[in-house]
GROMACS .gro file of C-alpha atoms in nm:
model
  482
    1MET     CA    1  -0.620  -5.655   1.026
    2LYS     CA    2  -0.891  -5.797   0.795
    3THR     CA    3  -0.686  -6.118   0.739
    4ALA     CA    4  -0.641  -6.143   1.108
    5LYS     CA    5  -1.022  -6.117   1.179
    6LEU     CA    6  -1.117  -6.376   0.910
    7PRO     CA    7  -0.994  -6.681   1.097
    8LYS     CA    8  -1.158  -6.557   1.421
    9GLN     CA    9  -1.494  -6.492   1.231
   10ARG     CA   10  -1.478  -6.840   1.073
   11ASN     CA   11  -1.407  -7.001   1.407
   12LEU     CA   12  -1.690  -6.812   1.570
   13TRP     CA   13  -1.930  -6.916   1.293
   14PHE     CA   14  -1.821  -7.272   1.325
   15GLU     CA   15  -1.876  -7.252   1.712
   16ARG     CA   16  -2.230  -7.116   1.647
   17LEU     CA   17  -2.304  -7.379   1.390
   18MET     CA   18  -2.203  -7.663   1.632
   19ALA     CA   19  -2.374  -7.492   1.924
   20ILE     CA   20  -2.699  -7.481   1.733
   21THR     CA   21  -2.656  -7.840   1.632
   22ALA     CA   22  -2.603  -7.950   1.988
   23THR     CA   23  -2.913  -7.744   2.085
   24VAL     CA   24  -3.125  -7.929   1.817
   25ASN     CA   25  -2.987  -8.267   1.949
   26LEU     CA   26  -3.072  -8.166   2.305
   27GLY     CA   27  -3.422  -8.063   2.191
   28LEU     CA   28  -3.467  -8.418   2.032
   29VAL     CA   29  -3.336  -8.579   2.356
   30LEU     CA   30  -3.577  -8.382   2.575
   31PHE     CA   31  -3.866  -8.468   2.345
   32ASP     CA   32  -3.771  -8.837   2.348
   33LEU     CA   33  -3.754  -8.829   2.731
   34SER     CA   34  -4.101  -8.650   2.753
   35TYR     CA   35  -4.273  -8.862   2.480
   36VAL     CA   36  -4.379  -9.166   2.690
   37PRO     CA   37  -4.489  -8.977   2.997
   38GLY     CA   38  -4.664  -8.710   2.773
   39ARG     CA   39  -4.800  -8.953   2.507
   40ASP     CA   40  -5.151  -8.878   2.611
   41PHE     CA   41  -5.104  -8.501   2.537
   42TYR     CA   42  -4.939  -8.566   2.198
   43LEU     CA   43  -5.221  -8.811   2.105
   44ARG     CA   44  -5.487  -8.547   2.174
   45ARG     CA   45  -5.308  -8.249   2.038
   46LEU     CA   46  -5.060  -8.392   1.780
   47PRO     CA   47  -5.189  -8.735   1.660
   48GLN     CA   48  -4.966  -8.720   1.356
   49VAL     CA   49  -4.665  -8.714   1.582
   50THR     CA   50  -4.772  -9.027   1.762
   51GLN     CA   51  -4.823  -9.210   1.430
   52ILE     CA   52  -4.471  -9.156   1.354
   53TYR     CA   53  -4.294  -9.173   1.690
   54ASP     CA   54  -4.482  -9.459   1.821
   55GLN     CA   55  -4.270  -9.689   1.593
   56ILE     CA   56  -3.949  -9.536   1.747
   57LYS     CA   57  -4.063  -9.638   2.098
   58GLY     CA   58  -4.203  -9.976   1.995
   59ILE     CA   59  -4.562  -9.866   2.084
   60GLU     CA   60  -4.863 -10.021   1.908
   61PRO     CA   61  -5.236 -10.040   1.993
   62HIS     CA   62  -5.328 -10.274   2.263
   63ARG     CA   63  -5.518 -10.563   2.121
   64ASP     CA   64  -5.788 -10.580   2.399
   65THR     CA   65  -5.877 -10.212   2.423
   66ASN     CA   66  -5.836 -10.174   2.045
   67ARG     CA   67  -6.091 -10.453   1.985
   68TYR     CA   68  -6.320 -10.301   2.245
   69LEU     CA   69  -6.323  -9.969   2.052
   70GLU     CA   70  -6.370 -10.147   1.718
   71THR     CA   71  -6.665 -10.336   1.854
   72VAL     CA   72  -6.834 -10.017   1.985
   73ALA     CA   73  -6.773  -9.862   1.633
   74ALA     CA   74  -6.936 -10.167   1.483
   75LEU     CA   75  -7.226 -10.129   1.728
   76GLU     CA   76  -7.279  -9.771   1.604
   77GLU     CA   77  -7.279  -9.889   1.239
   78GLU     CA   78  -7.537 -10.159   1.323
   79VAL     CA   79  -7.764  -9.914   1.503
   80SER     CA   80  -7.751  -9.661   1.226
   81GLN     CA   81  -7.849  -9.929   0.975
   82VAL     CA   82  -8.106 -10.165   1.148
   83GLY     CA   83  -8.194  -9.966   1.454
   84LEU     CA   84  -8.136 -10.017   1.840
   85GLN     CA   85  -8.391 -10.301   1.888
   86SER     CA   86  -8.267 -10.535   1.616
   87PRO     CA   87  -8.126 -10.886   1.702
   88GLN     CA   88  -7.790 -10.793   1.558
   89VAL     CA   89  -7.757 -10.501   1.792
   90LYS     CA   90  -7.858 -10.717   2.087
   91THR     CA   91  -7.578 -10.957   1.989
   92LYS     CA   92  -7.323 -10.668   1.980
   93LEU     CA   93  -7.436 -10.539   2.307
   94GLU     CA   94  -7.383 -10.879   2.468
   95GLU     CA   95  -7.030 -10.899   2.321
   96ILE     CA   96  -6.940 -10.540   2.443
   97ARG     CA   97  -7.071 -10.635   2.797
   98ARG     CA   98  -6.843 -10.949   2.787
   99LEU     CA   99  -6.546 -10.743   2.669
  100SER     CA  100  -6.611 -10.486   2.946
  101SER     CA  101  -6.599 -10.751   3.217
  102GLU     CA  102  -6.282 -10.898   3.069
  103MET     CA  103  -6.126 -10.545   3.062
  104ILE     CA  104  -6.210 -10.490   3.438
  105ASP     CA  105  -6.070 -10.842   3.533
  106SER     CA  106  -5.754 -10.837   3.309
  107ASN     CA  107  -5.666 -10.459   3.344
  108PRO     CA  108  -5.480 -10.418   3.016
  109PHE     CA  109  -5.376 -10.063   3.132
  110ALA     CA  110  -5.138 -10.195   3.396
  111GLY     CA  111  -4.865 -10.289   3.146
  112VAL     CA  112  -4.783  -9.929   3.086
  113ASP     CA  113  -4.867  -9.797   3.422
  114LYS     CA  114  -5.200  -9.653   3.347
  115SER     CA  115  -5.425  -9.839   3.593
  116GLY     CA  116  -5.542  -9.495   3.711
  117THR     CA  117  -5.697  -9.444   3.379
  118LEU     CA  118  -5.904  -9.771   3.421
  119GLU     CA  119  -6.011  -9.651   3.757
  120LYS     CA  120  -6.123  -9.312   3.607
  121ILE     CA  121  -6.322  -9.501   3.343
  122LYS     CA  122  -6.496  -9.727   3.604
  123ASN     CA  123  -6.585  -9.409   3.811
  124ARG     CA  124  -6.746  -9.232   3.523
  125MET     CA  125  -6.945  -9.531   3.430
  126ARG     CA  126  -7.062  -9.568   3.791
  127ASP     CA  127  -7.161  -9.195   3.807
  128ARG     CA  128  -7.351  -9.229   3.472
  129THR     CA  129  -7.549  -9.539   3.559
  130ARG     CA  130  -7.569  -9.486   3.933
  131GLU     CA  131  -7.455  -9.829   3.999
  132GLU     CA  132  -7.200  -9.918   4.276
  133SER     CA  133  -7.029 -10.200   4.091
  134ALA     CA  134  -6.820 -10.123   3.792
  135LYS     CA  135  -6.922 -10.453   3.620
  136ARG     CA  136  -7.297 -10.380   3.683
  137ALA     CA  137  -7.242 -10.020   3.552
  138PHE     CA  138  -7.101 -10.157   3.217
  139ALA     CA  139  -7.363 -10.413   3.192
  140THR     CA  140  -7.646 -10.162   3.252
  141PHE     CA  141  -7.499  -9.906   3.018
  142TRP     CA  142  -7.465 -10.163   2.717
  143SER     CA  143  -7.822 -10.276   2.748
  144GLN     CA  144  -8.109 -10.212   2.512
  145PRO     CA  145  -8.353 -10.106   2.783
  146TYR     CA  146  -8.103  -9.841   2.924
  147LEU     CA  147  -8.003  -9.704   2.584
  148SER     CA  148  -8.360  -9.682   2.475
  149GLN     CA  149  -8.480  -9.512   2.795
  150ASN     CA  150  -8.201  -9.258   2.812
  151GLY     CA  151  -8.160  -9.197   2.441
  152TRP     CA  152  -7.906  -9.371   2.217
  153LYS     CA  153  -7.754  -9.062   2.072
  154GLN     CA  154  -7.702  -8.900   2.421
  155GLU     CA  155  -7.543  -9.207   2.569
  156ILE     CA  156  -7.315  -9.284   2.280
  157ASN     CA  157  -7.202  -8.927   2.271
  158PHE     CA  158  -7.118  -8.956   2.624
  159PHE     CA  159  -6.910  -9.270   2.569
  160ASN     CA  160  -6.735  -9.112   2.267
  161GLN     CA  161  -6.644  -8.780   2.462
  162LYS     CA  162  -6.573  -8.911   2.811
  163ILE     CA  163  -6.487  -9.283   2.784
  164ARG     CA  164  -6.341  -9.349   2.441
  165PRO     CA  165  -6.041  -9.099   2.482
  166LEU     CA  166  -5.949  -9.274   2.806
  167ILE     CA  167  -5.957  -9.617   2.646
  168ALA     CA  168  -5.772  -9.491   2.339
  169VAL     CA  169  -5.463  -9.379   2.526
  170ASN     CA  170  -5.391  -9.731   2.627
  171TYR     CA  171  -5.120  -9.900   2.425
  172TYR     CA  172  -4.882 -10.203   2.421
  173ARG     CA  173  -4.505 -10.156   2.417
  174ARG     CA  174  -4.287 -10.427   2.271
  175ILE     CA  175  -4.010 -10.568   2.471
  176GLY     CA  176  -3.667 -10.662   2.338
  177GLU     CA  177  -3.466 -10.971   2.381
  178ASN     CA  178  -3.260 -10.789   2.650
  179GLY     CA  179  -3.585 -10.762   2.862
  180GLU     CA  180  -3.619 -10.378   2.808
  181PHE     CA  181  -3.883 -10.184   2.621
  182ILE     CA  182  -3.805 -10.129   2.256
  183ASP     CA  183  -3.637  -9.784   2.204
  184ASP     CA  184  -3.494  -9.698   1.859
  185PHE     CA  185  -3.403  -9.339   1.948
  186TRP     CA  186  -3.036  -9.433   1.901
  187ILE     CA  187  -3.107  -9.441   1.523
  188ILE     CA  188  -3.196  -9.067   1.539
  189ASP     CA  189  -2.915  -8.984   1.785
  190LEU     CA  190  -2.642  -9.179   1.607
  191PRO     CA  191  -2.563  -8.915   1.332
  192PHE     CA  192  -2.523  -8.646   1.603
  193VAL     CA  193  -2.295  -8.877   1.818
  194ILE     CA  194  -2.081  -8.945   1.507
  195LEU     CA  195  -2.054  -8.571   1.425
  196PHE     CA  196  -1.968  -8.474   1.779
  197GLY     CA  197  -1.723  -8.754   1.802
  198VAL     CA  198  -1.547  -8.648   1.495
  199GLU     CA  199  -1.545  -8.294   1.618
  200LEU     CA  200  -1.398  -8.394   1.955
  201LEU     CA  201  -1.122  -8.596   1.783
  202GLY     CA  202  -1.026  -8.294   1.572
  203ARG     CA  203  -1.038  -8.058   1.874
  204THR     CA  204  -0.819  -8.302   2.056
  205PHE     CA  205  -0.551  -8.317   1.785
  206SER     CA  206  -0.564  -7.932   1.778
  207ILE     CA  207  -0.512  -7.903   2.151
  208LYS     CA  208  -0.239  -8.158   2.147
  209ARG     CA  209  -0.056  -7.965   1.878
  210GLN     CA  210  -0.090  -7.630   2.071
  211HIS     CA  211   0.017  -7.796   2.394
  212PRO     CA  212   0.262  -8.070   2.324
  213GLY     CA  213   0.324  -8.125   2.699
  214LEU     CA  214  -0.033  -8.259   2.744
  215SER     CA  215  -0.096  -8.634   2.705
  216TRP     CA  216  -0.373  -8.754   2.478
  217LEU     CA  217  -0.602  -8.821   2.786
  218GLU     CA  218  -0.544  -8.467   2.914
  219ALA     CA  219  -0.615  -8.319   2.567
  220VAL     CA  220  -0.946  -8.505   2.557
  221LEU     CA  221  -1.032  -8.398   2.904
  222TRP     CA  222  -0.944  -8.035   2.808
  223ARG     CA  223  -1.308  -8.048   2.670
  224TRP     CA  224  -1.452  -8.282   2.920
  225TYR     CA  225  -1.806  -8.153   2.884
  226ASP     CA  226  -1.816  -8.267   2.519
  227LEU     CA  227  -1.806  -8.617   2.651
  228PHE     CA  228  -2.167  -8.590   2.750
  229LEU     CA  229  -2.258  -8.552   2.397
  230LEU     CA  230  -2.122  -8.903   2.315
  231ILE     CA  231  -2.264  -9.126   2.595
  232PRO     CA  232  -2.579  -9.321   2.505
  233PHE     CA  233  -2.725  -9.294   2.854
  234TRP     CA  234  -2.813  -9.012   3.078
  235ARG     CA  235  -2.867  -8.804   2.770
  236TRP     CA  236  -3.028  -8.521   2.971
  237LEU     CA  237  -2.669  -8.429   3.094
  238ARG     CA  238  -2.610  -8.294   2.741
  239ILE     CA  239  -2.759  -7.973   2.874
  240ILE     CA  240  -2.421  -7.901   3.034
  241PRO     CA  241  -2.213  -7.891   2.697
  242VAL     CA  242  -2.499  -7.716   2.518
  243LEU     CA  243  -2.506  -7.425   2.766
  244ILE     CA  244  -2.122  -7.403   2.764
  245ARG     CA  245  -2.122  -7.397   2.372
  246LEU     CA  246  -2.398  -7.138   2.364
  247ASP     CA  247  -2.200  -6.919   2.583
  248GLN     CA  248  -1.875  -6.981   2.396
  249ALA     CA  249  -2.039  -6.900   2.066
  250ARG     CA  250  -2.180  -6.577   2.214
  251ILE     CA  251  -2.545  -6.682   2.151
  252LEU     CA  252  -2.618  -6.666   2.524
  253ASP     CA  253  -2.451  -6.452   2.794
  254LEU     CA  254  -2.414  -6.682   3.099
  255HIS     CA  255  -2.174  -6.458   3.286
  256LEU     CA  256  -2.414  -6.389   3.559
  257VAL     CA  257  -2.508  -6.759   3.592
  258ARG     CA  258  -2.133  -6.844   3.605
  259ARG     CA  259  -2.070  -6.596   3.868
  260GLN     CA  260  -2.352  -6.715   4.086
  261ILE     CA  261  -2.246  -7.081   4.048
  262HIS     CA  262  -1.879  -6.992   4.135
  263GLN     CA  263  -2.011  -6.792   4.438
  264GLY     CA  264  -2.221  -7.085   4.546
  265ILE     CA  265  -1.934  -7.321   4.532
  266VAL     CA  266  -1.702  -7.100   4.696
  267ALA     CA  267  -1.952  -7.015   4.969
  268ASN     CA  268  -2.007  -7.388   5.046
  269PHE     CA  269  -1.645  -7.477   5.062
  270ALA     CA  270  -1.474  -7.164   5.187
  271GLU     CA  271  -1.590  -7.197   5.545
  272GLU     CA  272  -1.480  -7.558   5.572
  273ILE     CA  273  -1.150  -7.510   5.390
  274THR     CA  274  -1.069  -7.199   5.597
  275GLU     CA  275  -1.122  -7.387   5.924
  276ILE     CA  276  -0.935  -7.698   5.799
  277VAL     CA  277  -0.631  -7.481   5.690
  278VAL     CA  278  -0.624  -7.269   6.009
  279VAL     CA  279  -0.669  -7.568   6.240
  280ARG     CA  280  -0.403  -7.775   6.053
  281VAL     CA  281  -0.143  -7.492   6.077
  282ILE     CA  282  -0.220  -7.452   6.452
  283ASN     CA  283  -0.192  -7.832   6.495
  284GLN     CA  284   0.152  -7.832   6.330
  285ILE     CA  285   0.271  -7.557   6.542
  286GLN     CA  286   0.150  -7.726   6.853
  287GLY     CA  287   0.320  -8.050   6.736
  288SER     CA  288   0.647  -7.859   6.695
  289ILE     CA  289   0.615  -7.713   7.041
  290GLN     CA  290   0.552  -8.050   7.190
  291ARG     CA  291   0.856  -8.194   7.006
  292GLY     CA  292   1.060  -7.901   7.100
  293GLU     CA  293   1.147  -7.811   6.744
  294LEU     CA  294   1.007  -7.457   6.774
  295MET     CA  295   1.224  -7.363   7.075
  296ARG     CA  296   1.536  -7.521   6.925
  297TRP     CA  297   1.463  -7.325   6.611
  298LEU     CA  298   1.426  -6.995   6.812
  299LEU     CA  299   1.747  -7.074   6.990
  300GLN     CA  300   1.922  -7.166   6.662
  301LYS     CA  301   2.037  -7.514   6.761
  302ASP     CA  302   2.193  -7.728   6.503
  303ASN     CA  303   2.061  -8.065   6.623
  304LEU     CA  304   1.722  -8.001   6.444
  305ARG     CA  305   1.653  -8.177   6.108
  306PRO     CA  306   1.848  -8.002   5.822
  307TYR     CA  307   1.706  -7.665   5.722
  308ILE     CA  308   1.667  -7.604   5.355
  309ASP     CA  309   1.845  -7.284   5.243
  310ILE     CA  310   1.777  -7.151   4.897
  311ASN     CA  311   2.019  -6.850   4.868
  312ASN     CA  312   2.299  -6.906   5.133
  313VAL     CA  313   2.188  -6.597   5.306
  314ASN     CA  314   2.077  -6.566   5.676
  315GLU     CA  315   1.753  -6.380   5.611
  316VAL     CA  316   1.706  -6.294   5.982
  317GLU     CA  317   2.049  -6.127   6.014
  318ALA     CA  318   1.996  -5.952   5.673
  319ILE     CA  319   1.664  -5.814   5.775
  320ALA     CA  320   1.801  -5.697   6.111
  321GLY     CA  321   2.098  -5.527   5.943
  322LEU     CA  322   1.863  -5.356   5.690
  323LEU     CA  323   1.631  -5.230   5.973
  324VAL     CA  324   1.929  -5.091   6.173
  325GLN     CA  325   2.065  -4.906   5.871
  326THR     CA  326   1.715  -4.770   5.783
  327ILE     CA  327   1.668  -4.648   6.143
  328VAL     CA  328   2.008  -4.495   6.183
  329TYR     CA  329   2.035  -4.318   5.845
  330GLN     CA  330   1.663  -4.245   5.753
  331VAL     CA  331   1.435  -4.249   6.070
  332LEU     CA  332   1.649  -4.089   6.344
  333PRO     CA  333   1.742  -3.784   6.158
  334LYS     CA  334   1.371  -3.708   6.076
  335ILE     CA  335   1.264  -3.737   6.442
  336GLN     CA  336   1.570  -3.586   6.593
  337PRO     CA  337   1.373  -3.249   6.678
  338GLU     CA  338   1.113  -3.451   6.876
  339ILE     CA  339   1.384  -3.630   7.059
  340VAL     CA  340   1.563  -3.318   7.148
  341ALA     CA  341   1.233  -3.167   7.270
  342ILE     CA  342   1.172  -3.470   7.508
  343LEU     CA  343   1.521  -3.477   7.643
  344ARG     CA  344   1.509  -3.094   7.702
  345HIS     CA  345   1.183  -3.126   7.898
  346ASN     CA  346   1.335  -3.403   8.108
  347ILE     CA  347   1.648  -3.178   8.179
  348GLU     CA  348   1.438  -2.883   8.273
  349THR     CA  349   1.209  -3.101   8.503
  350THR     CA  350   1.516  -3.240   8.679
  351LEU     CA  351   1.676  -2.895   8.731
  352HIS     CA  352   1.350  -2.754   8.874
  353GLN     CA  353   1.364  -3.016   9.141
  354VAL     CA  354   1.698  -2.881   9.270
  355PRO     CA  355   1.647  -2.619   9.556
  356ILE     CA  356   1.944  -2.401   9.467
  357TYR     CA  357   1.832  -2.381   9.105
  358ARG     CA  358   1.477  -2.277   9.206
  359ASN     CA  359   1.622  -1.987   9.410
  360LEU     CA  360   1.843  -1.869   9.111
  361GLN     CA  361   1.526  -1.841   8.900
  362ASN     CA  362   1.439  -1.513   9.098
  363PHE     CA  363   1.743  -1.340   8.944
  364PRO     CA  364   1.673  -1.161   8.609
  365GLY     CA  365   1.796  -1.340   8.297
  366VAL     CA  366   1.860  -1.671   8.463
  367GLY     CA  367   1.542  -1.836   8.329
  368GLN     CA  368   1.633  -1.753   7.965
  369ALA     CA  369   1.987  -1.869   8.018
  370GLN     CA  370   1.861  -2.194   8.175
  371SER     CA  371   1.630  -2.258   7.866
  372GLN     CA  372   1.923  -2.205   7.626
  373LEU     CA  373   2.145  -2.422   7.835
  374SER     CA  374   1.888  -2.701   7.840
  375GLU     CA  375   1.841  -2.691   7.469
  376GLN     CA  376   2.214  -2.690   7.390
  377LEU     CA  377   2.275  -2.976   7.633
  378ALA     CA  378   1.988  -3.184   7.481
  379THR     CA  379   2.104  -3.108   7.133
  380GLN     CA  380   2.461  -3.210   7.226
  381ILE     CA  381   2.352  -3.526   7.390
  382ILE     CA  382   2.140  -3.639   7.103
  383THR     CA  383   2.422  -3.545   6.849
  384ASN     CA  384   2.680  -3.741   7.041
  385LEU     CA  385   2.442  -4.044   7.071
  386TYR     CA  386   2.360  -4.036   6.702
  387SER     CA  387   2.736  -4.002   6.602
  388ALA     CA  388   2.812  -4.296   6.821
  389LEU     CA  389   2.537  -4.499   6.658
  390VAL     CA  390   2.669  -4.407   6.305
  391SER     CA  391   3.024  -4.484   6.424
  392ALA     CA  392   2.922  -4.823   6.559
  393VAL     CA  393   2.739  -4.909   6.231
  394LYS     CA  394   3.028  -4.791   6.011
  395ASP     CA  395   3.310  -4.906   6.243
  396PRO     CA  396   3.401  -5.286   6.179
  397VAL     CA  397   3.523  -5.309   6.534
  398GLY     CA  398   3.212  -5.158   6.691
  399ALA     CA  399   2.999  -5.368   6.472
  400LYS     CA  400   3.186  -5.683   6.587
  401LEU     CA  401   3.153  -5.572   6.946
  402SER     CA  402   2.774  -5.524   6.890
  403GLY     CA  403   2.747  -5.877   6.738
  404GLN     CA  404   2.935  -6.015   7.033
  405LEU     CA  405   2.695  -5.835   7.268
  406VAL     CA  406   2.392  -5.968   7.084
  407GLN     CA  407   2.535  -6.324   7.072
  408SER     CA  408   2.620  -6.317   7.454
  409PHE     CA  409   2.260  -6.187   7.513
  410SER     CA  410   2.117  -6.472   7.304
  411GLU     CA  411   2.338  -6.738   7.471
  412ALA     CA  412   2.250  -6.609   7.820
  413LEU     CA  413   1.874  -6.591   7.732
  414GLY     CA  414   1.887  -6.933   7.575
  415ALA     CA  415   2.074  -7.098   7.872
  416GLU     CA  416   1.801  -6.959   8.108
  417VAL     CA  417   1.521  -7.067   7.877
  418GLN     CA  418   1.653  -7.416   7.841
  419LYS     CA  419   1.613  -7.479   8.197
  420LYS     CA  420   1.361  -7.764   8.234
  421GLN     CA  421   1.118  -7.576   8.441
  422VAL     CA  422   1.118  -7.260   8.224
  423LEU     CA  423   1.118  -7.446   7.893
  424SER     CA  424   0.826  -7.671   7.990
  425GLU     CA  425   0.626  -7.369   8.127
  426ILE     CA  426   0.673  -7.180   7.803
  427GLN     CA  427   0.579  -7.475   7.585
  428SER     CA  428   0.273  -7.546   7.799
  429LEU     CA  429   0.156  -7.177   7.778
  430LEU     CA  430   0.215  -7.166   7.401
  431PHE     CA  431   0.025  -7.491   7.353
  432ASP     CA  432  -0.267  -7.373   7.560
  433PHE     CA  433  -0.261  -7.034   7.390
  434LEU     CA  434  -0.299  -7.200   7.041
  435GLU     CA  435  -0.572  -7.425   7.170
  436GLU     CA  436  -0.761  -7.114   7.286
  437ILE     CA  437  -0.723  -6.963   6.942
  438LYS     CA  438  -0.876  -7.278   6.783
  439LEU     CA  439  -1.173  -7.262   7.029
  440ASN     CA  440  -1.234  -6.889   7.003
  441TYR     CA  441  -1.117  -6.738   6.673
  442VAL     CA  442  -1.148  -7.034   6.432
  443GLN     CA  443  -1.513  -7.064   6.526
  444ARG     CA  444  -1.561  -6.700   6.446
  445LEU     CA  445  -1.435  -6.765   6.087
  446SER     CA  446  -1.737  -6.993   6.032
  447GLN     CA  447  -1.976  -6.726   6.172
  448GLU     CA  448  -1.862  -6.468   5.922
  449ASP     CA  449  -2.086  -6.415   5.625
  450ILE     CA  450  -1.903  -6.587   5.331
  451ASP     CA  451  -2.121  -6.427   5.062
  452GLN     CA  452  -2.039  -6.084   5.193
  453ILE     CA  453  -1.665  -6.161   5.193
  454ILE     CA  454  -1.694  -6.295   4.833
  455GLU     CA  455  -1.880  -5.970   4.736
  456GLN     CA  456  -1.608  -5.760   4.893
  457THR     CA  457  -1.342  -5.968   4.721
  458ARG     CA  458  -1.512  -5.928   4.375
  459HIS     CA  459  -1.553  -5.549   4.441
  460LEU     CA  460  -1.173  -5.521   4.513
  461ARG     CA  461  -1.097  -5.721   4.199
  462THR     CA  462  -1.309  -5.486   3.993
  463GLN     CA  463  -1.147  -5.188   4.129
  464ALA     CA  464  -0.810  -5.336   4.070
  465SER     CA  465  -0.893  -5.415   3.718
  466VAL     CA  466  -0.953  -5.052   3.622
  467PRO     CA  467  -0.594  -4.916   3.674
  468THR     CA  468  -0.462  -5.234   3.520
  469LEU     CA  469  -0.643  -5.167   3.204
  470VAL     CA  470  -0.525  -4.806   3.208
  471ASP     CA  471  -0.167  -4.914   3.278
  472LYS     CA  472  -0.187  -5.155   2.976
  473ALA     CA  473  -0.329  -4.884   2.751
  474THR     CA  474  -0.052  -4.643   2.847
  475ALA     CA  475   0.228  -4.890   2.841
  476LEU     CA  476   0.199  -4.985   2.471
  477PRO     CA  477   0.540  -5.083   2.320
  478LYS     CA  478   0.691  -4.809   2.105
  479THR     CA  479   0.831  -4.897   1.762
  480ARG     CA  480   1.207  -4.912   1.745
  481LYS     CA  481   1.399  -4.726   1.478
  482ARG     CA  482   1.624  -4.941   1.262
   0.00000   0.00000   0.00000
């Protein structure tokens, strides 16, 4: 037992290791997909991450906005050394006003879809300086009179807290020779792709060895979901193999999710499939009626296209014979008392209608004798009829005569039905009847609650699985003695 469990345990640990590896890879993929849209968050909260991952995405500081912030930093240094009213500071302020006007005109934020950030900067500067024009707002803000009047420290703190972070989030992203943005995530993803590729190759060989009848393509498609781990695009689809692997490795229990997915798929397709199948069957029957195939089959004509027989047995005759024997030998003996009672009642009713018999009822003892006579007569009639039926079944001659009677009846009925007027009327009625079924009952199929039907089916399957497990437990093979 221990040696049998070891391979299973090793296989389970391998599945868990690969499932965790695939989960790590999916986490990196999701981080990569979220990095560019969420770079502002990473820059504020995790600046160390941006310093590393900007290189992967080909991101570098934008020259214009970076020079703007460097010039402001140089202005702060000049003010701290020589004061706000010095000629050097005046020159720096003029340069910053020029850079501000260029920033508004050129909009360096547009290259990375951050024009909204520039609008936010302009609105904050307008509100701060109470100017309607963004250019005048920047020109007013970066002037010696404004900074002196409103306080240098207060205004530069406003810039560093409200404006600098918005300018700092701007960046430039390099473009490759293919016209697309530089993205070197494949360098990180390549080792995982190689690992999953080798794993899929090994699993394919194993599946092919266990199922020699499969082609190599079918063996690969046996684990179709692992192919999502290899494609270099639409990497977010890797969530499918990751979830499947976590479920197979017993790390996550996705039974309820699978059941809901299956129920949703069945509920979406069951209604249409049911209608299509029923309507198609009815259409085939209607077509057979129009072509006369159904009537020729019912009348057992041989001019119909060849009928495929799999056992050289006329199933209709065999079923009819089996039913006759069951009725004669099993059913009739059990219901004989009821038949006798019905026949006795009919005999007594008939005798009561005779005037002479009603007069004899006045004599003592006649009524009791009549009851005994009716019972004996009914019993005798039923016994004789039953004996006749048994004899007819056992007697070859009687069986032959019965067969001839059935054949003559069928031929006579067929001859009458084959008359053009009767046949066409029957076909027309059958065709219209089937059309009414499509219009009335097939529509009801789509009106039924598919979810309720699925739940009832699942409940029946659950109930049926309980005795099956019990039967398997009680039907364990016994050891043979040698």
